[in-house]
Short mmCIF file of C-alpha atoms in Angstrom, two decimals:
data_model
loop_
_atom_site.label_atom_id
_atom_site.label_comp_id
_atom_site.label_asym_id
_atom_site.label_seq_id
_atom_site.Cartn_x
_atom_site.Cartn_y
_atom_site.Cartn_z
CA UNK A 1 -7.13 19.54 18.00
CA UNK A 2 -6.50 17.64 14.80
CA UNK A 3 -2.95 16.53 13.97
CA UNK A 4 -1.40 18.62 11.23
CA UNK A 5 0.41 17.04 8.24
CA UNK A 6 2.39 19.38 5.97
CA UNK A 7 3.34 18.35 2.41
CA UNK A 8 6.74 19.89 1.54
CA UNK A 9 9.37 19.80 -1.16
CA UNK A 10 10.91 21.84 -3.93
CA UNK A 11 8.70 23.12 -6.81
CA UNK A 12 7.10 20.72 -9.31
CA UNK A 13 7.72 17.46 -7.46
CA UNK A 14 3.96 16.73 -7.35
CA UNK A 15 3.04 18.01 -3.86
CA UNK A 16 -0.39 19.33 -4.86
CA UNK A 17 -1.22 16.11 -6.71
CA UNK A 18 -0.35 14.16 -3.55
CA UNK A 19 -2.34 16.61 -1.47
CA UNK A 20 -5.43 16.18 -3.65
CA UNK A 21 -5.03 12.39 -3.61
CA UNK A 22 -4.80 12.28 0.18
CA UNK A 23 -7.68 14.75 0.57
CA UNK A 24 -9.83 12.58 -1.72
CA UNK A 25 -10.91 15.49 -3.89
CA UNK A 26 -9.41 18.16 -6.08
CA UNK A 27 -8.59 21.19 -3.92
CA UNK A 28 -5.21 22.43 -5.07
CA UNK A 29 -4.66 23.48 -8.68
CA UNK A 30 -2.28 21.11 -10.47
CA UNK A 31 -0.16 22.10 -13.42
CA UNK A 32 3.31 21.35 -14.83
CA UNK A 33 4.36 24.96 -14.32
CA UNK A 34 6.58 25.26 -11.24
CA UNK A 35 5.34 27.57 -8.48
CA UNK A 36 1.57 27.31 -9.14
CA UNK A 37 1.00 26.88 -5.40
CA UNK A 38 1.97 30.10 -3.67
CA UNK A 39 -0.19 30.01 -0.53
CA UNK A 40 -0.78 27.29 2.02
CA UNK A 41 -3.94 25.28 1.46
CA UNK A 42 -5.53 23.44 4.32
CA UNK A 43 -8.31 20.84 4.41
CA UNK A 44 -9.62 18.25 6.89
CA UNK A 45 -8.99 14.75 5.48
CA UNK A 46 -9.67 11.26 6.66
CA UNK A 47 -6.41 9.30 6.53
CA UNK A 48 -5.95 5.80 7.96
CA UNK A 49 -9.15 6.08 9.94
CA UNK A 50 -8.22 9.43 11.54
CA UNK A 51 -9.22 12.99 10.86
CA UNK A 52 -6.19 15.18 10.15
CA UNK A 53 -5.55 18.71 8.97
CA UNK A 54 -3.69 18.35 5.70
CA UNK A 55 -1.57 21.33 4.56
CA UNK A 56 -0.29 21.89 0.97
CA UNK A 57 2.72 24.24 0.92
CA UNK A 58 4.55 26.31 -1.73
CA UNK A 59 7.73 24.85 -3.23
CA UNK A 60 10.86 25.29 -1.13
CA UNK A 61 13.32 27.56 -2.93
CA UNK A 62 16.52 29.42 -1.93
CA UNK A 63 15.59 33.09 -2.50
CA UNK A 64 15.86 36.50 -0.80
CA UNK A 65 13.12 37.07 1.80
CA UNK A 66 11.66 40.08 -0.06
CA UNK A 67 11.02 38.15 -3.34
CA UNK A 68 7.89 36.10 -4.08
CA UNK A 69 9.79 32.79 -3.83
CA UNK A 70 11.28 34.02 -0.56
CA UNK A 71 7.86 34.82 0.91
CA UNK A 72 6.58 31.46 -0.35
CA UNK A 73 9.40 29.76 1.57
CA UNK A 74 8.58 31.73 4.72
CA UNK A 75 4.96 30.55 4.42
CA UNK A 76 6.18 26.97 4.13
CA UNK A 77 8.49 27.34 7.13
CA UNK A 78 5.51 28.62 9.17
CA UNK A 79 3.54 25.49 8.17
CA UNK A 80 6.46 23.31 9.35
CA UNK A 81 6.61 24.92 12.80
CA UNK A 82 2.97 23.91 13.54
CA UNK A 83 3.09 20.50 11.86
CA UNK A 84 2.98 17.17 13.70
CA UNK A 85 4.31 15.29 10.62
CA UNK A 86 6.13 16.35 7.45
CA UNK A 87 5.67 14.59 4.11
CA UNK A 88 8.87 15.50 2.24
CA UNK A 89 8.34 14.87 -1.48
CA UNK A 90 11.07 14.21 -4.06
CA UNK A 91 10.70 13.47 -7.82
CA UNK A 92 11.90 10.00 -8.81
CA UNK A 93 11.88 10.85 -12.53
CA UNK A 94 14.05 13.92 -12.11
CA UNK A 95 16.38 12.29 -9.53
CA UNK A 96 17.81 14.03 -6.52
CA UNK A 97 18.85 17.66 -6.99
CA UNK A 98 21.09 19.90 -4.86
CA UNK A 99 17.90 21.59 -3.66
CA UNK A 100 16.50 18.25 -2.42
CA UNK A 101 19.74 17.61 -0.53
CA UNK A 102 19.82 21.09 1.00
CA UNK A 103 16.27 21.01 2.17
CA UNK A 104 16.61 17.43 3.51
CA UNK A 105 19.60 18.63 5.56
CA UNK A 106 17.51 21.55 6.79
CA UNK A 107 14.60 19.28 7.67
CA UNK A 108 16.83 16.96 9.75
CA UNK A 109 17.72 19.88 11.96
CA UNK A 110 14.04 20.78 12.73
CA UNK A 111 13.40 17.82 14.96
CA UNK A 112 10.07 16.99 13.32
CA UNK A 113 8.89 13.54 12.25
CA UNK A 114 9.42 13.19 8.46
CA UNK A 115 8.14 10.63 5.94
CA UNK A 116 10.18 10.69 2.73
CA UNK A 117 7.95 10.21 -0.36
CA UNK A 118 9.53 9.26 -3.68
CA UNK A 119 6.84 10.54 -6.00
CA UNK A 120 6.15 9.61 -9.65
CA UNK A 121 7.34 6.06 -8.96
CA UNK A 122 4.97 4.24 -11.23
CA UNK A 123 5.93 0.68 -12.10
CA UNK A 124 8.82 -1.47 -10.96
CA UNK A 125 11.57 0.81 -12.24
CA UNK A 126 10.06 3.72 -10.38
CA UNK A 127 10.20 1.80 -7.15
CA UNK A 128 13.82 0.76 -7.81
CA UNK A 129 14.85 4.34 -8.71
CA UNK A 130 13.34 5.60 -5.45
CA UNK A 131 16.13 3.89 -3.47
CA UNK A 132 18.43 6.77 -4.45
CA UNK A 133 16.57 8.93 -1.89
CA UNK A 134 18.04 6.82 0.99
CA UNK A 135 21.08 9.12 0.85
CA UNK A 136 18.96 12.03 2.12
CA UNK A 137 19.19 10.56 5.64
CA UNK A 138 15.41 10.78 6.26
CA UNK A 139 14.78 7.04 6.49
CA UNK A 140 13.46 4.62 3.90
CA UNK A 141 11.82 6.37 0.91
CA UNK A 142 8.22 5.33 0.25
CA UNK A 143 7.58 4.96 -3.51
CA UNK A 144 4.24 6.50 -4.47
CA UNK A 145 2.46 8.03 -7.42
CA UNK A 146 0.23 10.96 -6.63
CA UNK A 147 -1.14 10.84 -10.19
CA UNK A 148 -2.02 7.12 -10.26
CA UNK A 149 -2.45 6.39 -6.59
CA UNK A 150 0.23 3.71 -6.38
CA UNK A 151 1.57 3.07 -2.88
CA UNK A 152 -1.13 5.00 -1.03
CA UNK A 153 -2.23 2.04 1.05
CA UNK A 154 1.27 1.73 2.55
CA UNK A 155 1.43 5.56 2.87
CA UNK A 156 -1.69 5.56 5.00
CA UNK A 157 -0.19 2.84 7.22
CA UNK A 158 3.07 4.87 7.63
CA UNK A 159 1.13 8.07 8.43
CA UNK A 160 -0.89 6.30 11.07
CA UNK A 161 2.30 4.96 12.71
CA UNK A 162 3.99 8.39 12.64
CA UNK A 163 1.13 10.50 14.02
CA UNK A 164 0.90 11.23 17.75
CA UNK A 165 -1.48 8.93 19.68
CA UNK A 166 -5.19 9.82 19.65
CA UNK A 167 -6.47 11.58 22.76
CA UNK A 168 -8.17 9.25 25.35
CA UNK A 169 -11.61 10.64 24.59
CA UNK A 170 -11.30 9.65 20.91
CA UNK A 171 -10.22 6.14 21.91
CA UNK A 172 -13.24 5.83 24.21
CA UNK A 173 -15.52 7.02 21.37
CA UNK A 174 -14.26 4.20 19.13
CA UNK A 175 -14.63 1.67 22.03
CA UNK A 176 -11.41 0.21 20.83
CA UNK A 177 -9.14 -1.70 23.21
CA UNK A 178 -8.30 -3.57 19.99
CA UNK A 179 -8.29 -1.41 16.87
CA UNK A 180 -10.90 -2.62 14.30
CA UNK A 181 -9.64 -4.75 11.49
CA UNK A 182 -10.28 -2.83 8.27
CA UNK A 183 -11.89 -5.18 5.74
CA UNK A 184 -13.00 -4.32 2.17
CA UNK A 185 -15.25 -6.52 0.07
CA UNK A 186 -14.26 -6.04 -3.60
CA UNK A 187 -14.96 -7.65 -6.93
CA UNK A 188 -16.78 -7.44 -10.25
CA UNK A 189 -20.39 -6.23 -10.49
CA UNK A 190 -22.98 -8.81 -9.50
CA UNK A 191 -20.46 -11.21 -7.89
CA UNK A 192 -22.48 -11.12 -4.67
CA UNK A 193 -20.51 -8.60 -2.56
CA UNK A 194 -23.52 -6.95 -0.86
CA UNK A 195 -25.22 -10.30 -0.32
CA UNK A 196 -22.07 -11.48 1.43
CA UNK A 197 -21.95 -8.42 3.63
CA UNK A 198 -25.59 -9.02 4.59
CA UNK A 199 -24.79 -12.70 5.36
CA UNK A 200 -21.90 -11.63 7.62
CA UNK A 201 -24.01 -9.07 9.51
CA UNK A 202 -27.08 -11.29 9.68
CA UNK A 203 -29.36 -8.51 8.39
CA UNK A 204 -30.43 -6.90 5.12
CA UNK A 205 -28.06 -3.96 5.45
CA UNK A 206 -27.42 -3.54 1.70
CA UNK A 207 -29.86 -3.56 -1.18
CA UNK A 208 -29.29 -6.63 -3.35
CA UNK A 209 -30.71 -7.96 -6.57
CA UNK A 210 -29.82 -9.52 -9.95
CA UNK A 211 -29.15 -6.11 -11.52
CA UNK A 212 -25.45 -5.29 -11.72
CA UNK A 213 -24.33 -2.02 -10.19
CA UNK A 214 -26.86 -1.65 -7.34
CA UNK A 215 -24.14 -0.54 -4.98
CA UNK A 216 -22.89 2.86 -6.16
CA UNK A 217 -20.69 3.97 -3.29
CA UNK A 218 -18.47 2.45 -0.63
CA UNK A 219 -20.52 1.79 2.52
CA UNK A 220 -18.73 1.24 5.87
CA UNK A 221 -20.22 -0.76 8.73
CA UNK A 222 -18.79 -1.22 12.24
CA UNK A 223 -19.31 -4.81 13.30
CA UNK A 224 -18.18 -7.39 15.88
CA UNK A 225 -17.28 -10.79 14.43
CA UNK A 226 -17.94 -14.11 16.10
CA UNK A 227 -14.80 -13.73 18.24
CA UNK A 228 -16.08 -10.47 19.71
CA UNK A 229 -13.42 -8.44 17.91
CA UNK A 230 -14.27 -5.18 16.07
CA UNK A 231 -14.25 -5.05 12.29
CA UNK A 232 -14.76 -2.06 10.03
CA UNK A 233 -16.43 -3.69 7.02
CA UNK A 234 -16.66 -1.82 3.74
CA UNK A 235 -18.87 -2.93 0.82
CA UNK A 236 -17.81 -1.39 -2.48
CA UNK A 237 -19.18 -0.84 -5.94
CA UNK A 238 -18.24 -3.44 -8.56
CA UNK A 239 -15.07 -2.73 -10.55
CA UNK A 240 -15.42 -3.09 -14.36
CA UNK A 241 -12.69 -2.78 -16.95
CA UNK A 242 -11.68 0.88 -17.38
CA UNK A 243 -12.79 0.93 -21.02
CA UNK A 244 -16.37 0.17 -19.95
CA UNK A 245 -16.56 2.97 -17.35
CA UNK A 246 -18.22 5.87 -19.14
CA UNK A 247 -20.69 7.60 -16.84
CA UNK A 248 -19.49 10.18 -14.38
CA UNK A 249 -21.32 8.53 -11.51
CA UNK A 250 -19.70 5.19 -12.21
CA UNK A 251 -16.34 6.88 -12.36
CA UNK A 252 -16.91 8.29 -8.88
CA UNK A 253 -18.03 4.82 -7.70
CA UNK A 254 -14.89 3.29 -9.05
CA UNK A 255 -12.78 5.95 -7.35
CA UNK A 256 -14.48 5.26 -4.02
CA UNK A 257 -13.90 1.53 -4.41
CA UNK A 258 -10.20 2.04 -5.07
CA UNK A 259 -9.95 4.41 -2.10
CA UNK A 260 -11.52 1.74 0.11
CA UNK A 261 -9.03 -0.81 -1.19
CA UNK A 262 -6.15 1.48 -0.26
CA UNK A 263 -7.62 2.09 3.21
CA UNK A 264 -8.21 -1.57 4.08
CA UNK A 265 -5.87 -4.12 5.71
CA UNK A 266 -7.48 -7.23 4.23
CA UNK A 267 -9.36 -7.36 0.90
CA UNK A 268 -11.96 -10.06 0.30
CA UNK A 269 -12.12 -10.59 -3.42
CA UNK A 270 -15.60 -11.96 -4.24
CA UNK A 271 -15.52 -14.20 -7.32
CA UNK A 272 -18.56 -15.65 -9.07
CA UNK A 273 -17.84 -19.45 -8.88
CA UNK A 274 -20.25 -20.18 -11.78
CA UNK A 275 -18.43 -17.85 -14.15
CA UNK A 276 -14.99 -18.62 -12.77
CA UNK A 277 -12.11 -16.19 -12.31
CA UNK A 278 -11.56 -13.84 -15.25
CA UNK A 279 -9.02 -11.19 -16.16
CA UNK A 280 -10.90 -8.43 -14.23
CA UNK A 281 -10.77 -10.47 -11.04
CA UNK A 282 -7.04 -10.80 -11.50
CA UNK A 283 -6.65 -7.06 -12.16
CA UNK A 284 -8.38 -6.32 -8.85
CA UNK A 285 -6.18 -8.87 -7.03
CA UNK A 286 -3.06 -7.23 -8.53
CA UNK A 287 -4.27 -3.79 -7.46
CA UNK A 288 -4.63 -5.02 -3.91
CA UNK A 289 -1.17 -6.72 -4.10
CA UNK A 290 0.37 -3.45 -5.37
CA UNK A 291 -1.10 -1.63 -2.40
CA UNK A 292 0.32 -4.27 -0.08
CA UNK A 293 -3.02 -5.53 1.20
CA UNK A 294 -3.64 -9.09 2.44
CA UNK A 295 -6.12 -10.89 0.14
CA UNK A 296 -8.67 -13.68 0.65
CA UNK A 297 -10.67 -15.01 -2.28
CA UNK A 298 -14.39 -15.70 -1.53
CA UNK A 299 -15.55 -18.16 -4.15
CA UNK A 300 -19.25 -17.21 -4.08
CA UNK A 301 -22.35 -19.04 -5.44
CA UNK A 302 -20.61 -22.33 -4.68
CA UNK A 303 -24.05 -24.03 -4.26
CA UNK A 304 -24.72 -23.40 -8.01
CA UNK A 305 -21.56 -25.16 -9.19
CA UNK A 306 -22.11 -28.61 -10.63
CA UNK A 307 -18.60 -29.98 -10.87
CA UNK A 308 -16.99 -28.58 -7.74
CA UNK A 309 -13.68 -30.47 -8.02
CA UNK A 310 -13.12 -29.19 -11.56
CA UNK A 311 -14.08 -25.60 -10.48
CA UNK A 312 -11.63 -25.73 -7.58
CA UNK A 313 -8.83 -27.07 -9.72
CA UNK A 314 -9.46 -24.37 -12.32
CA UNK A 315 -9.31 -21.47 -9.89
CA UNK A 316 -6.16 -22.90 -8.27
CA UNK A 317 -4.57 -23.22 -11.74
CA UNK A 318 -5.49 -19.60 -12.60
CA UNK A 319 -4.13 -18.33 -9.27
CA UNK A 320 -0.87 -20.27 -9.67
CA UNK A 321 -0.31 -19.06 -13.23
CA UNK A 322 -1.47 -15.51 -12.98
CA UNK A 323 -0.86 -14.49 -9.35
CA UNK A 324 2.47 -16.06 -8.65
CA UNK A 325 3.39 -13.06 -6.48
CA UNK A 326 0.61 -14.17 -4.11
CA UNK A 327 1.44 -17.90 -4.05
CA UNK A 328 -0.78 -19.78 -1.61
CA UNK A 329 -3.61 -17.20 -1.55
CA UNK A 330 -6.43 -18.41 0.71
CA UNK A 331 -9.70 -19.38 -1.01
CA UNK A 332 -13.05 -19.88 0.78
CA UNK A 333 -15.85 -21.57 -1.20
CA UNK A 334 -19.21 -20.26 0.09
CA UNK A 335 -22.77 -19.25 -0.80
CA UNK A 336 -23.68 -15.82 0.44
CA UNK A 337 -27.32 -16.36 -0.54
CA UNK A 338 -27.79 -19.54 1.52
CA UNK A 339 -25.12 -18.78 4.19
CA UNK A 340 -23.28 -22.04 3.63
CA UNK A 341 -19.49 -21.64 4.21
CA UNK A 342 -19.86 -17.99 5.33
CA UNK A 343 -18.80 -18.97 8.82
CA UNK A 344 -15.37 -19.97 7.49
CA UNK A 345 -14.63 -16.59 5.95
CA UNK A 346 -13.80 -14.45 8.98
CA UNK A 347 -11.41 -17.07 10.55
CA UNK A 348 -9.62 -17.15 7.19
CA UNK A 349 -9.51 -13.35 7.07
CA UNK A 350 -8.02 -13.27 10.63
CA UNK A 351 -5.49 -15.88 9.56
CA UNK A 352 -4.44 -13.76 6.52
CA UNK A 353 -4.27 -10.66 8.70
CA UNK A 354 -1.99 -12.33 11.27
CA UNK A 355 0.32 -13.48 8.48
CA UNK A 356 0.39 -10.06 6.89
CA UNK A 357 1.11 -8.45 10.24
CA UNK A 358 3.85 -10.87 11.37
CA UNK A 359 7.49 -9.88 12.02
CA UNK A 360 10.37 -12.33 11.77
CA UNK A 361 13.21 -11.92 14.39
CA UNK A 362 16.45 -10.81 12.81
CA UNK A 363 18.35 -13.98 13.91
CA UNK A 364 15.82 -16.29 12.26
CA UNK A 365 15.70 -14.06 9.17
CA UNK A 366 19.46 -14.21 8.63
CA UNK A 367 19.56 -17.96 9.22
CA UNK A 368 17.01 -18.27 6.44
CA UNK A 369 18.98 -15.80 4.30
CA UNK A 370 22.25 -17.70 4.65
CA UNK A 371 20.55 -20.97 3.83
CA UNK A 372 18.81 -19.45 0.78
CA UNK A 373 22.14 -18.12 -0.53
CA UNK A 374 23.86 -21.49 0.03
CA UNK A 375 21.15 -23.33 -1.89
CA UNK A 376 21.13 -20.97 -4.76
CA UNK A 377 24.14 -18.65 -5.06
CA UNK A 378 23.52 -15.03 -6.13
CA UNK A 379 23.94 -14.64 -9.92
CA UNK A 380 26.63 -12.94 -11.92
CA UNK A 381 25.75 -9.42 -13.10
CA UNK A 382 28.04 -7.79 -15.70
CA UNK A 383 30.57 -10.57 -15.07
CA UNK A 384 30.66 -10.13 -11.28
CA UNK A 385 28.85 -12.04 -8.61
CA UNK A 386 26.52 -10.11 -6.29
CA UNK A 387 27.75 -10.13 -2.68
CA UNK A 388 24.72 -10.16 -0.46
CA UNK A 389 25.69 -9.72 3.20
CA UNK A 390 22.64 -9.64 5.51
CA UNK A 391 18.92 -8.94 5.76
CA UNK A 392 16.63 -7.14 8.14
CA UNK A 393 12.86 -6.80 8.38
CA UNK A 394 12.16 -3.09 8.93
CA UNK A 395 8.39 -3.49 8.84
CA UNK A 396 5.44 -5.82 8.43
CA UNK A 397 2.01 -4.91 6.92
CA UNK A 398 3.06 -6.28 4.39
CA UNK A 399 6.22 -8.23 5.32
CA UNK A 400 9.18 -6.27 4.02
CA UNK A 401 12.78 -7.45 3.82
CA UNK A 402 15.77 -5.11 3.37
CA UNK A 403 18.77 -6.84 1.84
CA UNK A 404 22.18 -5.29 2.02
CA UNK A 405 25.25 -6.09 -0.06
CA UNK A 406 27.70 -4.91 -2.67
CA UNK A 407 25.71 -4.02 -5.86
CA UNK A 408 22.60 -5.55 -4.32
CA UNK A 409 20.44 -3.08 -6.21
CA UNK A 410 21.43 -4.87 -9.43
CA UNK A 411 19.71 -8.10 -8.42
CA UNK A 412 17.84 -9.67 -11.37
CA UNK A 413 14.13 -10.07 -11.05
CA UNK A 414 14.25 -13.88 -11.17
CA UNK A 415 16.54 -14.07 -8.18
CA UNK A 416 14.31 -11.62 -6.30
CA UNK A 417 11.36 -13.94 -6.97
CA UNK A 418 13.44 -16.87 -5.75
CA UNK A 419 14.12 -15.10 -2.44
CA UNK A 420 10.45 -14.10 -2.07
CA UNK A 421 9.25 -17.67 -2.62
CA UNK A 422 11.95 -19.09 -0.34
CA UNK A 423 10.98 -16.62 2.40
CA UNK A 424 7.28 -17.38 1.94
CA UNK A 425 7.93 -21.13 2.26
CA UNK A 426 10.39 -20.92 5.17
CA UNK A 427 8.12 -18.82 7.35
CA UNK A 428 4.68 -20.09 6.15
CA UNK A 429 3.40 -16.90 4.67
CA UNK A 430 0.91 -17.91 1.93
CA UNK A 431 -1.06 -15.43 -0.05
CA UNK A 432 0.31 -12.10 1.25
CA UNK A 433 2.43 -9.56 -0.61
CA UNK A 434 6.11 -9.68 0.28
CA UNK A 435 8.40 -6.74 -0.45
CA UNK A 436 12.17 -6.84 -0.94
CA UNK A 437 14.10 -3.59 -0.73
CA UNK A 438 17.73 -3.78 -1.98
CA UNK A 439 20.49 -1.64 -0.45
CA UNK A 440 23.79 -1.56 -2.27
CA UNK A 441 27.03 -0.75 -0.41
CA UNK A 442 30.14 0.78 -1.85
CA UNK A 443 33.26 -1.38 -2.09
CA UNK A 444 36.29 0.80 -1.10
CA UNK A 445 38.64 -1.62 -2.98
CA UNK A 446 36.53 -1.73 -6.21
CA UNK A 447 39.02 0.43 -8.15
CA UNK A 448 42.11 -1.16 -6.55
CA UNK A 449 44.76 -2.86 -8.71
CA UNK A 450 44.94 -5.77 -6.23
#
């Protein structure tokens, strides 16, 4: 029996948009009018490598049982009783409402696993505003955007961790004492992605040629690397600038590529070494960083580069200047066509994965934190110095630090960057996204005359 995931929340918080995004296709009607969804919709979806039954529910409303909203709520409650996991959705733009608080309190009493999704959290301010949802008592809110797809890589990881274990027969079918590393090969058209996949597999698995756009869909291959460990390798269609994507088929190819990027754990960004790294390569890297994926740059067609020292310096300068949030990103020069350097790619991918998956013990983390504060004191904000008290690491994949303190949520962006870079250097975490979540605490003496 497939695990059941129910999407719940008050009307018009974006449940159906999230449902469609997770399902990978438009199933539920989406409109700004509250209450469009009145009946439960169910579909089988593939999330984080598992088949699940995804359930879209009507908006939760307080209403008499004999009214339409009351019957809609009864339908949603029935969905909850059979669910293995609840995705409780709130609207970051609207802020928390009394209905959100009431239904969160009700959900806490049901004894079901709940993931709290702070929807419509596009951009940095959206992620910061999502922290308000901590007060619902349902754990750390996960900032996502059902409309734009932001945060769905991390959402897939959280769903996988929250679902009940797979039955033994499914584990035997996957032949998986070690779960496969999910690896996506991404990049611009004609950068050599399919040629690289063929070189890794040692066979002509993908059609290749000089014409851009030969690969039109994401193609997954199960593979054992040279260490004997399983890898789920996905070749993707080339990503062009949005303004150049006009045909419906290319739009679908682009959507499949972005979906593969959200599903993977490590993204190999294939860059044409002859042309160098351009703005579209950087956009793809930033998309992977926003989704919290580990990234390795494969500098392909290295055999055709005349001045290799200059080419290496140039790509390092571009990465330093334009991808500061991924400082130390690992670069592998190679030639997929001749096979030279390809043997160095998977060890580098494994290295990036181990870094991305690493947890730091709380003691070591707080020793670093105290040292970082002593070297560079927290800044003044509105005339008062931030009082940062301690740090924890609630999760890896990517490494995530929660910092607690008085008015911590007011931390300026430059000090946040200082802490990220200090953490990266102290624990040797080059090239992986690092998240910092800020948790302010109330000062009971803030209004005192003393």
